[in-house]
PDB file of C-alpha atoms in Angstrom:
ATOM      1  CA  MET A1301     135.940  -7.633  42.918  1.00 90.00           C
ATOM      2  CA  PRO A1302     136.715  -7.137  46.521  1.00 96.00           C
ATOM      3  CA  ILE A1303     140.608  -7.194  46.267  1.00 96.00           C
ATOM      4  CA  ASP A1304     140.021  -3.976  44.215  1.00 97.00           C
ATOM      5  CA  ASN A1305     137.785  -2.352  46.659  1.00 97.00           C
ATOM      6  CA  ALA A1306     140.591  -3.376  49.351  1.00 98.00           C
ATOM      7  CA  ARG A1307     143.345  -1.985  47.591  1.00 98.00           C
ATOM      8  CA  ALA A1308     141.482   1.232  46.701  1.00 98.00           C
ATOM      9  CA  ALA A1309     140.538   1.826  50.405  1.00 98.00           C
ATOM     10  CA  MET A1310     144.431   1.345  51.353  1.00 98.00           C
ATOM     11  CA  LYS A1311     145.669   3.783  48.841  1.00 98.00           C
ATOM     12  CA  GLU A1312     143.634   6.256  50.403  1.00 97.00           C
ATOM     13  CA  ILE A1313     145.808   6.020  53.440  1.00 97.00           C
ATOM     14  CA  CYS A1314     149.354   5.327  51.821  1.00 97.00           C
ATOM     15  CA  HIS A1315     150.077   5.285  48.161  1.00 93.00           C
ATOM     16  CA  HIS A1316     152.847   2.604  48.104  1.00 97.00           C
ATOM     17  CA  VAL A1317     150.402  -0.809  48.143  1.00 98.00           C
ATOM     18  CA  TYR A1318     151.958  -3.896  47.012  1.00 97.00           C
ATOM     19  CA  GLN A1319     150.793  -7.680  46.798  1.00 97.00           C
ATOM     20  CA  GLN A1320     152.771  -9.531  49.229  1.00 94.00           C
ATOM     21  CA  GLY A1321     156.250 -11.002  47.625  1.00 89.00           C
ATOM     22  CA  SER A1322     155.992  -8.469  44.456  1.00 92.00           C
ATOM     23  CA  MET A1323     158.797  -6.072  45.565  1.00 88.00           C
ATOM     24  CA  SER A1324     162.092  -7.036  43.810  1.00 84.00           C
ATOM     25  CA  ARG A1325     165.047  -8.157  45.880  1.00 81.00           C
ATOM     26  CA  ASN A1326     166.861  -4.993  44.580  1.00 84.00           C
ATOM     27  CA  GLN A1327     163.949  -2.506  45.259  1.00 86.00           C
ATOM     28  CA  ASN A1328     164.501   0.104  48.086  1.00 90.00           C
ATOM     29  CA  TYR A1329     161.680  -0.339  50.611  1.00 93.00           C
ATOM     30  CA  PRO A1330     159.573   2.993  50.877  1.00 96.00           C
ATOM     31  CA  GLU A1331     159.784   4.598  54.442  1.00 97.00           C
ATOM     32  CA  GLU A1332     156.116   3.067  54.798  1.00 97.00           C
ATOM     33  CA  PHE A1333     154.207   0.641  52.644  1.00 97.00           C
ATOM     34  CA  LEU A1334     151.326  -1.767  52.649  1.00 98.00           C
ATOM     35  CA  THR A1335     151.108  -5.191  51.476  1.00 98.00           C
ATOM     36  CA  TYR A1336     148.205  -7.874  50.968  1.00 98.00           C
ATOM     37  CA  TRP A1337     147.542 -10.963  50.354  1.00 98.00           C
ATOM     38  CA  PRO A1338     144.404 -13.144  49.474  1.00 97.00           C
ATOM     39  CA  SER A1339     144.857 -16.073  51.686  1.00 96.00           C
ATOM     40  CA  GLU A1340     141.608 -17.613  51.304  1.00 94.00           C
ATOM     41  CA  THR A1341     138.057 -17.725  49.575  1.00 94.00           C
ATOM     42  CA  ARG A1342     135.353 -19.797  50.489  1.00 91.00           C
ATOM     43  CA  ASP A1343     131.574 -20.464  49.941  1.00 88.00           C
ATOM     44  CA  HIS A1344     129.533 -18.426  51.960  1.00 86.00           C
ATOM     45  CA  LYS A1345     126.197 -19.938  52.074  1.00 79.00           C
ATOM     46  CA  HIS A1346     124.239 -22.561  50.104  1.00 76.00           C
ATOM     47  CA  TYR A1347     120.848 -22.810  48.785  1.00 78.00           C
ATOM     48  CA  ASP A1348     119.866 -26.153  46.918  1.00 79.00           C
ATOM     49  CA  ASN A1349     123.782 -27.234  46.662  1.00 82.00           C
ATOM     50  CA  THR A1350     124.744 -23.927  45.399  1.00 80.00           C
ATOM     51  CA  ALA A1351     127.147 -21.581  47.041  1.00 77.00           C
ATOM     52  CA  SER A1352     125.046 -17.912  47.394  1.00 81.00           C
ATOM     53  CA  GLY A1353     128.326 -15.791  47.825  1.00 89.00           C
ATOM     54  CA  CYS A1354     131.851 -16.057  48.596  1.00 94.00           C
ATOM     55  CA  VAL A1355     133.825 -15.108  52.055  1.00 96.00           C
ATOM     56  CA  TRP A1356     137.297 -13.397  50.958  1.00 97.00           C
ATOM     57  CA  THR A1357     140.132 -13.051  53.423  1.00 98.00           C
ATOM     58  CA  LEU A1358     142.915 -10.698  53.033  1.00 98.00           C
ATOM     59  CA  ASP A1359     146.136 -10.350  54.913  1.00 98.00           C
ATOM     60  CA  VAL A1360     147.178  -6.776  55.346  1.00 98.00           C
ATOM     61  CA  ASN A1361     150.666  -5.593  56.683  1.00 98.00           C
ATOM     62  CA  CYS A1362     151.897  -2.305  57.250  1.00 98.00           C
ATOM     63  CA  TYR A1363     155.867  -1.772  57.387  1.00 97.00           C
ATOM     64  CA  SER A1364     157.023   1.327  58.322  1.00 97.00           C
ATOM     65  CA  SER A1365     160.736   2.957  59.539  1.00 96.00           C
ATOM     66  CA  ALA A1366     159.067   4.999  61.794  1.00 95.00           C
ATOM     67  CA  PRO A1367     158.806   3.566  65.342  1.00 86.00           C
ATOM     68  CA  GLY A1368     154.770   4.278  65.840  1.00 89.00           C
ATOM     69  CA  GLY A1369     154.161   3.827  61.973  1.00 92.00           C
ATOM     70  CA  PRO A1370     152.592   0.835  61.230  1.00 96.00           C
ATOM     71  CA  TYR A1371     150.485   1.021  64.376  1.00 96.00           C
ATOM     72  CA  SER A1372     149.000   4.442  63.648  1.00 95.00           C
ATOM     73  CA  THR A1373     148.718   3.925  59.644  1.00 96.00           C
ATOM     74  CA  LEU A1374     146.960   0.242  60.248  1.00 96.00           C
ATOM     75  CA  GLN A1375     144.447   2.058  62.327  1.00 97.00           C
ATOM     76  CA  SER A1376     143.397   4.223  59.771  1.00 97.00           C
ATOM     77  CA  VAL A1377     143.632   1.454  57.271  1.00 98.00           C
ATOM     78  CA  ILE A1378     141.123  -0.601  59.221  1.00 98.00           C
ATOM     79  CA  GLN A1379     138.739   2.379  59.430  1.00 98.00           C
ATOM     80  CA  LYS A1380     139.010   2.755  55.434  1.00 98.00           C
ATOM     81  CA  LEU A1381     138.436  -1.019  54.826  1.00 98.00           C
ATOM     82  CA  ARG A1382     135.213  -1.262  57.445  1.00 98.00           C
ATOM     83  CA  GLU A1383     133.834   1.739  55.558  1.00 98.00           C
ATOM     84  CA  ALA A1384     134.182  -0.370  52.157  1.00 98.00           C
ATOM     85  CA  GLY A1385     132.315  -3.097  53.652  1.00 98.00           C
ATOM     86  CA  TRP A1386     135.306  -5.218  55.218  1.00 98.00           C
ATOM     87  CA  ILE A1387     135.194  -6.827  58.481  1.00 98.00           C
ATOM     88  CA  ILE A1388     138.256  -6.503  60.671  1.00 98.00           C
ATOM     89  CA  SER A1389     138.246  -8.173  64.287  1.00 96.00           C
ATOM     90  CA  GLY A1390     141.060  -6.804  66.767  1.00 95.00           C
ATOM     91  CA  LYS A1391     143.811  -4.160  66.458  1.00 94.00           C
ATOM     92  CA  GLY A1392     146.520  -6.451  64.365  1.00 96.00           C
ATOM     93  CA  HIS A1393     149.265  -8.607  65.138  1.00 97.00           C
ATOM     94  CA  ALA A1394     152.787  -8.390  64.434  1.00 96.00           C
ATOM     95  CA  VAL A1395     154.601  -9.577  61.200  1.00 96.00           C
ATOM     96  CA  ALA A1396     158.070  -9.801  60.378  1.00 94.00           C
ATOM     97  CA  SER A1397     160.153  -7.667  58.561  1.00 92.00           C
ATOM     98  CA  ASP A1398     162.877  -8.660  55.977  1.00 87.00           C
ATOM     99  CA  HIS A1399     164.773  -5.423  56.628  1.00 90.00           C
ATOM    100  CA  ASN A1400     165.937  -4.374  60.156  1.00 92.00           C
ATOM    101  CA  THR A1401     164.839  -0.862  59.190  1.00 94.00           C
ATOM    102  CA  HIS A1402     161.292  -1.325  59.190  1.00 95.00           C
ATOM    103  CA  THR A1403     158.784  -2.723  61.838  1.00 95.00           C
ATOM    104  CA  GLY A1404     155.523  -4.738  60.644  1.00 96.00           C
ATOM    105  CA  TRP A1405     152.188  -5.046  61.790  1.00 97.00           C
ATOM    106  CA  GLY A1406     149.357  -6.602  60.307  1.00 98.00           C
ATOM    107  CA  ILE A1407     145.488  -7.421  60.448  1.00 98.00           C
ATOM    108  CA  THR A1408     143.255 -10.157  58.859  1.00 98.00           C
ATOM    109  CA  ALA A1409     140.266  -8.561  56.741  1.00 98.00           C
ATOM    110  CA  VAL A1410     137.007 -10.580  55.538  1.00 98.00           C
ATOM    111  CA  PHE A1411     134.531  -9.474  53.285  1.00 98.00           C
ATOM    112  CA  ILE A1412     131.487 -11.397  52.564  1.00 96.00           C
ATOM    113  CA  GLU A1413     130.395 -11.416  48.963  1.00 93.00           C
ATOM    114  CA  THR A1414     126.752 -12.170  48.322  1.00 88.00           C
TER     115      THR A1414
END
């Protein structure tokens, strides 16, 4: 499954990888961690009214207490995800953090499963 493929690639960079929203309210934030959210799946191509694949869209965010942490870490994640077959456009975007001790940076990754 593409989500497992992405999670394995992310864990090569950071061993704290969580599905978005799965951390408990009482859980302390690690110094740096990654989250992912499978935001969409859609049919890829059709032949004889049958889908011949699926396009997976995954939101990936990095949160870090180090000032430059999320930017440099996410660049490494982009490289690993690309090696694993994911398509990423650009270098990312700002994401909100629930804690003022952490800064967030995110990307959208796409995987075409045929």
